[in-house]
Amino acid sequence: MPERSWSAETLAAQALGDADPLSGGLAPVINPSTNYEQQPDGSYRQGRVYTRADNPTSEQAERLLAALEGGGCACALFGSGMAAATAVFQSLLPGDHVLVSRVLYWGVRKWLAEFALTWGLDVEFTDTCDPEAVAAAIRPGRTRLLWVETPANPMWEITDLTALCELGHAAGARVAVDNTVATPVLTRPFEFGADLVVHSATKYLNGHGDVLAGAVLAARRDPFWERIRSWRRNAGAMLGPFEAWLLLRGMRTLFLRVHRGSETALAIATRFDGHPALSAVLYPGLPSHPGHQIAARQMHGGFGGMLSFRLAEGAGAARAVLGAVRVFRRATSLGGVESLIEHRRDAEGPSSPVPDDLLRLSVGIEPAADLIADLDAALSLLVGPR
Ligand SMILES: Cc1ncc(COP(=O)(O)O)c(C=O)c1O
C-alpha cells in the first residue's frame, strides 16, 4: 500500500500517521505475540503464522523506514546492523566476486575476512572513492555486489554514488550502500541508483543508545530480496517487537536529531580546523575535504554528525585528549543524543588500519558551545590556550 504523500519529515514525526484501529491511540502499539491464531478453515486472518517471519510492530517500523528511504522500496528489520549486513553477503552464492570499500566499519571488514572466505565468496577491497580503481577491479559478469559506506568510518571518505552505480550496473553487479552515517535525512541512495541500502539502526535511526537493530532495504522485490527475507526468517535474525517499537519511537525525532548533530559537527570542524594540536580534521563538510564537492551533491541539508581529529603529536596526545574531555562521553558507537569520543585503533585492535593518532567524534544534540569548550580545554593541555 503506498504511504501518504506527506513529506518524509511529517511521516517520521507521526510514525506514518495511523492511529491504532482498536483504541484510537496515536502512539504506535506493541504486538509481542510470537504466534497467530489459525482459523477453522486452516487460514490465518492476516497471513501471519509465527513472529520469526512477520510481526506487525516490526512491519510498522519497516514501512516508516521504507517511506524515509523512498523509491517504493521494501524493508526488512534485523536484530542488529551486523545481522542485516551479513544477510546480504550470505544471500550471494559461493564463487561470487564482491567489491568492498577499503575504508568501512571494521566489524563488516572483520566478518568478511573471517567468514566470507569459508562461505566461498571472493572478496576484494578497493578504493571506492576512485572510480578508476573500481573500474579496474570490477569483473563484468562475475562481480555480483559492490558494497560501499559513505561517509566511511572513521576517515569519512566520500564515494560518488552515481558514478559507482553506473559502473556496477554496467558490469551486471548490484550496489549496496551502508547508509548508517548519512541516514535518509541527508542521503537517499536509491535516488542515485543503489539497489540495496543497509543500516545499523542502533545508531541514528533509533538515536538513544538503547536498541540494537539493523535494516536491509531493496529497490525491487526481486528473487535476491526474497533470499534476504528468507535468510532472516530461517536464520532467526528477526528484530524483537519491543526493539522495533523503540526504534519506531526513535525515528519520530530522526530529522531533528540529525540536523542538530550536523550543524554542531560543522561548527566543531570549522572551529578546530587548523588548530596547532591537530594535523587534520576529517569532516566532509569542510571545503578542504577531498570529497566535499561530491558530498555537497549527494548529501542534502548537512554533512552528518561524525568527524575525526588526527593529533599532531601522535597516539600519546590522542589518548591525553581522550582522558581530558568532560562533556564528550568516552564510549564506542555513534549516532545517539549524547556526544561520544573514541580512540578507534584501540577499539578495533592491533589489526586495525586506522592511524593511532585518530579520535572519532559522534556529535549529539548538546549545545555546540558546551562541546567546543570541552574540546578546547582538552586540546589546550597539549598546546596551551588559544
Ligand atoms: C556504519 C556501520 N555499519 C554497521 C554497523 C554494525 O551495526 P550493529 O552494531 O548494529 O550490529 C555499525 C556499527 O557500529 C556501523 O557503524
Coordinates of C-alpha atoms and ligand atoms in Angstrom, one line a residue:
M1 CA 0.0 0.0 0.0
P2 CA 1.5 3.4 -1.0
E3 CA 2.2 5.6 2.0
R4 CA 0.6 9.1 2.3
S5 CA 2.2 11.7 0.1
W6 CA 3.3 13.7 3.1
S7 CA 6.9 14.9 3.5
A8 CA 9.3 12.3 4.9
E9 CA 9.7 14.6 8.0
T10 CA 6.0 14.5 8.7
L11 CA 5.7 10.8 8.1
A12 CA 8.6 10.3 10.7
A13 CA 7.1 12.7 13.3
Q14 CA 3.7 11.0 13.1
A15 CA 5.0 7.4 12.7
L16 CA 3.1 7.2 9.4
G17 CA 0.1 8.9 10.9
D18 CA -2.1 5.9 11.6
A19 CA -4.0 5.8 14.9
D20 CA -4.4 2.4 16.4
P21 CA -7.6 1.0 14.9
L22 CA -8.7 -0.7 18.1
S23 CA -8.1 2.1 20.7
G24 CA -7.7 5.2 18.6
G25 CA -4.4 5.8 20.4
L26 CA -1.9 7.9 18.5
A27 CA 1.2 6.2 19.9
P28 CA 2.1 3.0 18.0
V29 CA 1.2 -0.2 19.9
I30 CA 3.4 -3.2 20.6
N31 CA 2.3 -6.6 19.5
P32 CA 4.5 -9.1 21.3
S33 CA 2.7 -12.3 20.2
T34 CA 5.1 -15.0 18.8
N35 CA 2.2 -16.9 17.1
Y36 CA -1.1 -16.1 15.3
E37 CA -4.4 -18.0 15.5
Q38 CA -5.2 -20.4 12.7
Q39 CA -8.9 -20.3 11.6
P40 CA -11.0 -23.5 11.4
D41 CA -10.5 -23.5 7.6
G42 CA -6.7 -23.5 8.1
S43 CA -6.2 -19.9 7.0
Y44 CA -4.6 -17.1 9.1
R45 CA -6.5 -13.8 9.5
Q46 CA -3.7 -11.6 8.2
G47 CA -1.4 -14.2 6.7
R48 CA 1.0 -14.2 9.7
V49 CA 1.8 -17.5 11.3
Y50 CA 4.9 -17.1 13.5
T51 CA 6.8 -13.9 14.5
R52 CA 10.2 -15.1 13.3
A53 CA 8.8 -14.4 9.9
D54 CA 6.4 -11.5 10.4
N55 CA 5.4 -9.2 13.2
P56 CA 3.1 -6.2 13.0
T57 CA 5.2 -3.9 15.2
S58 CA 8.3 -4.6 13.0
E59 CA 6.2 -4.1 9.9
Q60 CA 5.1 -0.6 11.0
A61 CA 8.8 0.4 11.6
E62 CA 9.7 -1.2 8.3
R63 CA 7.0 0.8 6.4
L64 CA 8.2 4.0 8.0
L65 CA 11.9 3.4 7.2
A66 CA 10.9 2.4 3.6
A67 CA 9.0 5.7 3.3
L68 CA 12.0 7.6 4.5
E69 CA 14.4 5.9 2.1
G70 CA 11.9 6.5 -0.7
G71 CA 11.5 5.0 -4.2
G72 CA 8.8 2.5 -3.2
C73 CA 11.5 0.2 -1.7
A74 CA 11.0 -2.8 0.5
C75 CA 12.4 -3.0 4.1
A76 CA 13.3 -5.8 6.5
L77 CA 14.5 -5.2 10.1
F78 CA 17.1 -7.4 11.7
G79 CA 18.4 -8.0 15.2
S80 CA 21.5 -5.8 14.6
G81 CA 23.3 -3.9 11.8
M82 CA 25.7 -6.9 11.5
A83 CA 22.8 -9.3 11.1
A84 CA 21.5 -7.0 8.3
A85 CA 24.9 -6.6 6.6
T86 CA 25.8 -10.3 6.7
A87 CA 22.3 -11.3 5.4
V88 CA 23.1 -9.5 2.2
F89 CA 26.5 -11.3 1.8
Q90 CA 25.0 -14.6 2.8
S91 CA 22.4 -14.3 0.1
L92 CA 25.1 -14.4 -2.5
L93 CA 26.4 -17.7 -3.9
P94 CA 29.8 -19.3 -3.4
G95 CA 32.2 -18.1 -6.0
D96 CA 30.5 -14.7 -6.4
H97 CA 33.0 -11.8 -6.6
V98 CA 32.3 -8.9 -4.2
L99 CA 34.0 -5.5 -4.3
V100 CA 34.0 -3.7 -1.0
S101 CA 35.2 -0.2 0.1
R102 CA 38.7 -0.2 1.5
V103 CA 37.5 2.2 4.3
L104 CA 34.5 0.8 6.1
Y105 CA 33.1 -0.1 9.5
W106 CA 35.6 -2.6 10.9
G107 CA 33.0 -5.2 12.0
V108 CA 32.0 -5.7 8.4
R109 CA 35.6 -5.9 7.3
K110 CA 36.4 -8.4 10.0
W111 CA 33.4 -10.6 9.2
L112 CA 34.3 -10.6 5.6
A113 CA 37.9 -11.5 6.4
E114 CA 37.0 -14.3 8.8
F115 CA 33.8 -15.8 7.4
A116 CA 33.2 -14.7 3.8
L117 CA 36.1 -16.8 2.6
T118 CA 34.7 -20.0 4.2
W119 CA 31.3 -19.1 2.7
G120 CA 33.1 -19.2 -0.7
L121 CA 32.8 -15.5 -1.5
D122 CA 35.7 -13.9 -3.5
V123 CA 36.0 -10.6 -1.6
E124 CA 38.2 -7.8 -2.8
F125 CA 38.8 -4.4 -1.2
T126 CA 39.2 -1.3 -3.3
D127 CA 39.2 2.5 -3.1
T128 CA 35.6 3.2 -4.0
C129 CA 36.3 7.0 -3.8
D130 CA 38.3 6.4 -7.0
P131 CA 36.0 5.4 -10.0
E132 CA 39.1 4.3 -12.0
A133 CA 40.1 1.9 -9.2
V134 CA 36.6 0.5 -9.2
A135 CA 36.5 0.2 -13.0
A136 CA 39.8 -1.7 -12.9
A137 CA 38.8 -4.1 -10.1
I138 CA 35.3 -4.9 -11.3
R139 CA 34.9 -8.2 -13.2
P140 CA 31.9 -8.0 -15.6
G141 CA 29.6 -11.0 -15.2
R142 CA 31.5 -12.2 -12.1
T143 CA 31.2 -9.2 -9.7
R144 CA 27.8 -9.6 -8.1
L145 CA 27.9 -6.9 -5.4
L146 CA 29.6 -3.6 -4.8
W147 CA 29.5 -2.6 -1.1
V148 CA 30.1 0.9 0.0
E149 CA 29.8 3.1 3.0
T150 CA 29.7 6.9 2.6
P151 CA 30.7 8.8 4.6
A152 CA 33.0 5.9 5.5
N153 CA 34.1 5.1 9.0
P154 CA 36.3 6.6 10.5
M155 CA 38.1 8.7 7.9
W156 CA 34.7 10.0 6.5
E157 CA 35.8 9.4 2.9
I158 CA 33.0 10.1 0.3
T159 CA 32.1 7.8 -2.6
D160 CA 30.3 9.2 -5.6
L161 CA 27.1 7.0 -5.6
T162 CA 26.0 8.0 -9.1
A163 CA 29.4 7.0 -10.6
L164 CA 29.6 3.8 -8.6
C165 CA 26.1 2.7 -9.6
E166 CA 26.8 3.3 -13.3
L167 CA 30.0 1.2 -13.1
G168 CA 28.3 -1.5 -11.1
H169 CA 25.2 -1.8 -13.3
A170 CA 27.3 -1.8 -16.5
A171 CA 29.0 -4.8 -15.1
G172 CA 25.8 -6.6 -14.0
A173 CA 26.5 -6.0 -10.3
R174 CA 24.2 -4.9 -7.5
V175 CA 25.2 -1.8 -5.5
A176 CA 24.6 -1.9 -1.7
V177 CA 25.1 1.3 0.4
D178 CA 25.6 1.3 4.2
N179 CA 23.6 4.5 4.9
T180 CA 24.1 4.3 8.7
V181 CA 26.0 7.6 8.9
A182 CA 24.2 9.8 6.4
T183 CA 20.7 8.4 7.2
P184 CA 17.9 9.0 4.8
V185 CA 17.6 12.6 6.2
L186 CA 20.8 13.5 4.3
T187 CA 21.2 10.9 1.6
R188 CA 18.7 8.6 -0.1
P189 CA 20.9 6.2 -2.0
F190 CA 18.1 4.8 -4.2
E191 CA 17.9 8.2 -5.8
F192 CA 21.4 7.7 -7.1
G193 CA 20.7 4.2 -8.4
A194 CA 21.5 2.0 -5.4
D195 CA 19.9 -1.5 -5.4
L196 CA 20.2 -2.1 -1.6
V197 CA 20.5 0.1 1.4
V198 CA 21.7 -1.2 4.8
H199 CA 21.6 0.4 8.2
S200 CA 22.8 -0.2 11.7
A201 CA 19.6 1.1 13.2
T202 CA 21.4 1.0 16.5
K203 CA 22.8 4.4 15.5
Y204 CA 20.9 7.5 14.3
L205 CA 17.6 5.7 13.4
N206 CA 17.0 4.8 17.0
G207 CA 19.3 7.5 18.3
H208 CA 19.1 6.9 22.0
G209 CA 21.7 4.2 22.6
D210 CA 19.2 1.7 23.9
V211 CA 18.3 -0.5 20.9
L212 CA 20.4 -2.9 18.8
A213 CA 18.9 -3.2 15.4
G214 CA 19.6 -3.3 11.7
A215 CA 17.8 -3.0 8.4
V216 CA 18.1 -4.0 4.7
L217 CA 16.1 -2.2 2.1
A218 CA 15.8 -3.1 -1.6
A219 CA 14.8 -1.1 -4.6
R220 CA 12.9 -4.1 -6.0
R221 CA 11.1 -7.1 -4.6
D222 CA 13.1 -9.5 -6.8
P223 CA 14.4 -13.0 -6.1
F224 CA 17.5 -11.7 -4.4
W225 CA 15.3 -9.7 -2.0
E226 CA 13.3 -12.9 -1.3
R227 CA 16.6 -14.7 -0.4
I228 CA 17.4 -11.9 2.1
R229 CA 14.0 -12.2 3.7
S230 CA 14.2 -15.9 3.7
W231 CA 17.6 -15.8 5.3
R232 CA 16.2 -13.6 8.1
R233 CA 13.3 -16.0 8.7
N234 CA 15.3 -19.2 8.6
A235 CA 18.4 -18.0 10.4
G236 CA 16.3 -16.3 13.1
A237 CA 17.8 -12.8 12.6
M238 CA 14.4 -11.0 13.2
L239 CA 14.3 -7.9 15.4
G240 CA 12.1 -8.4 18.6
P241 CA 8.9 -6.4 18.8
F242 CA 9.9 -4.3 21.8
E243 CA 13.1 -3.2 20.0
A244 CA 11.0 -2.5 16.8
W245 CA 8.7 -0.3 18.9
L246 CA 11.6 1.6 20.5
L247 CA 13.1 2.1 17.0
L248 CA 9.8 3.4 15.8
R249 CA 9.7 5.9 18.7
G250 CA 13.3 6.9 18.0
M251 CA 12.6 7.5 14.3
R252 CA 9.9 10.1 15.1
T253 CA 12.7 12.6 16.1
L254 CA 15.2 11.5 13.5
F255 CA 15.2 14.7 11.4
L256 CA 15.6 17.0 14.4
R257 CA 18.5 14.9 15.8
V258 CA 20.3 14.5 12.5
H259 CA 20.0 18.2 11.6
R260 CA 21.2 19.3 15.0
G261 CA 24.1 16.9 15.0
S262 CA 25.1 18.0 11.5
E263 CA 25.1 21.7 12.4
T264 CA 27.1 21.2 15.5
A265 CA 29.6 18.9 13.8
L266 CA 30.2 21.5 11.2
A267 CA 30.7 24.2 13.9
I268 CA 33.2 21.9 15.6
A269 CA 35.1 21.0 12.4
T270 CA 35.3 24.7 11.4
R271 CA 36.4 25.8 14.8
F272 CA 39.2 23.2 15.2
D273 CA 40.4 23.0 11.6
G274 CA 44.0 24.4 11.7
H275 CA 44.3 24.0 15.5
P276 CA 48.0 23.6 16.3
A277 CA 47.4 20.4 18.3
L278 CA 45.8 18.8 15.2
S279 CA 47.3 17.6 12.0
A280 CA 43.9 17.1 10.4
V281 CA 40.2 17.5 11.0
L282 CA 38.4 14.9 8.9
Y283 CA 34.9 16.1 8.0
P284 CA 33.2 16.1 4.6
G285 CA 31.6 19.5 5.3
L286 CA 34.9 21.2 5.3
P287 CA 35.7 22.7 1.8
S288 CA 39.2 21.3 2.1
H289 CA 37.9 17.7 2.4
P290 CA 38.7 15.8 -0.8
G291 CA 35.2 14.5 -1.0
H292 CA 33.5 17.8 -0.2
Q293 CA 32.1 18.6 -3.7
I294 CA 30.6 15.1 -4.1
A295 CA 29.2 15.2 -0.6
A296 CA 27.6 18.6 -1.3
R297 CA 25.9 17.0 -4.3
Q298 CA 24.7 13.8 -2.6
M299 CA 24.1 15.0 1.0
H300 CA 21.2 17.4 1.4
G301 CA 20.8 19.6 4.5
G302 CA 24.1 18.8 6.2
F303 CA 27.2 16.6 6.2
G304 CA 26.4 14.4 9.2
G305 CA 27.3 14.3 12.9
M306 CA 30.5 12.3 12.5
L307 CA 34.1 13.6 12.3
S308 CA 37.6 12.7 13.4
F309 CA 40.6 14.5 14.7
R310 CA 44.2 13.5 14.0
L311 CA 46.6 14.7 16.7
A312 CA 49.8 16.3 15.5
E313 CA 51.8 14.7 18.4
G314 CA 50.5 11.2 17.7
A315 CA 48.9 8.5 19.8
G316 CA 50.0 9.8 23.2
A317 CA 48.4 13.1 22.5
A318 CA 45.2 11.4 21.3
R319 CA 45.0 9.4 24.5
A320 CA 45.6 12.5 26.6
V321 CA 42.7 14.4 24.9
L322 CA 40.5 11.3 25.3
G323 CA 41.3 11.3 29.1
A324 CA 40.7 15.0 29.5
V325 CA 37.2 15.6 27.9
R326 CA 34.4 16.0 30.4
V327 CA 31.2 16.6 28.2
F328 CA 32.0 14.1 25.4
R329 CA 31.5 10.6 26.8
R330 CA 34.2 8.0 26.3
A331 CA 32.4 5.2 24.6
T332 CA 32.1 3.3 21.3
S333 CA 29.1 3.5 18.9
L334 CA 27.7 6.6 17.3
G335 CA 24.5 8.5 16.3
G336 CA 23.0 8.9 19.8
V337 CA 21.7 12.0 21.6
E338 CA 24.9 12.2 23.7
S339 CA 28.3 13.1 22.1
L340 CA 30.9 10.3 22.1
I341 CA 34.6 10.2 21.7
E342 CA 36.7 7.2 20.9
H343 CA 40.2 6.1 20.1
R344 CA 39.3 3.9 17.1
R345 CA 42.6 2.0 16.8
D346 CA 42.3 0.8 20.4
A347 CA 38.7 -0.1 19.9
E348 CA 39.4 -2.1 16.7
G349 CA 42.5 -3.9 18.0
P350 CA 46.0 -4.5 16.6
S351 CA 44.9 -5.4 13.1
S352 CA 43.2 -2.1 12.6
P353 CA 44.3 0.1 9.7
V354 CA 43.2 3.2 11.5
P355 CA 46.0 5.6 12.4
D356 CA 46.7 5.6 16.1
D357 CA 46.7 9.4 16.3
L358 CA 42.9 9.5 15.4
L359 CA 40.0 10.3 17.7
R360 CA 36.5 9.7 16.4
L361 CA 33.7 12.0 17.5
S362 CA 30.0 11.4 17.3
V363 CA 28.2 14.7 17.8
G364 CA 24.9 14.5 19.7
I365 CA 22.3 17.2 20.5
E366 CA 24.1 19.1 23.3
P367 CA 24.7 22.8 22.7
A368 CA 27.7 23.4 20.4
A369 CA 29.2 25.8 22.9
D370 CA 29.5 23.1 25.6
L371 CA 31.1 20.7 23.2
I372 CA 33.5 23.2 21.7
A373 CA 34.5 24.4 25.2
D374 CA 35.2 20.8 26.2
L375 CA 37.4 20.1 23.2
D376 CA 39.1 23.4 23.5
A377 CA 40.0 22.7 27.2
A378 CA 41.3 19.2 26.4
L379 CA 43.4 20.4 23.4
S380 CA 44.8 23.3 25.4
L381 CA 46.5 20.8 27.7
L382 CA 48.7 20.0 24.6
V383 CA 49.4 23.5 23.2
G384 CA 48.2 26.0 25.8
P385 CA 45.0 28.1 25.5
R386 CA 44.4 29.9 22.1
Ligands
LIG1 C1 28.5 2.0 9.6 C2 28.1 0.8 10.4 N1 27.6 -0.2 9.8 C3 27.2 -1.3 10.5 C4 27.4 -1.4 11.9 C5 27.0 -2.6 12.6 O1 25.9 -2.4 13.4 P1 25.4 -3.1 14.8 O2 26.4 -2.7 15.8 O3 24.0 -2.6 15.0 O4 25.5 -4.6 14.5 C6 28.0 -0.3 12.5 C7 28.2 -0.4 14.0 O5 29.0 0.4 14.6 C8 28.3 0.8 11.8 O6 28.9 1.9 12.4

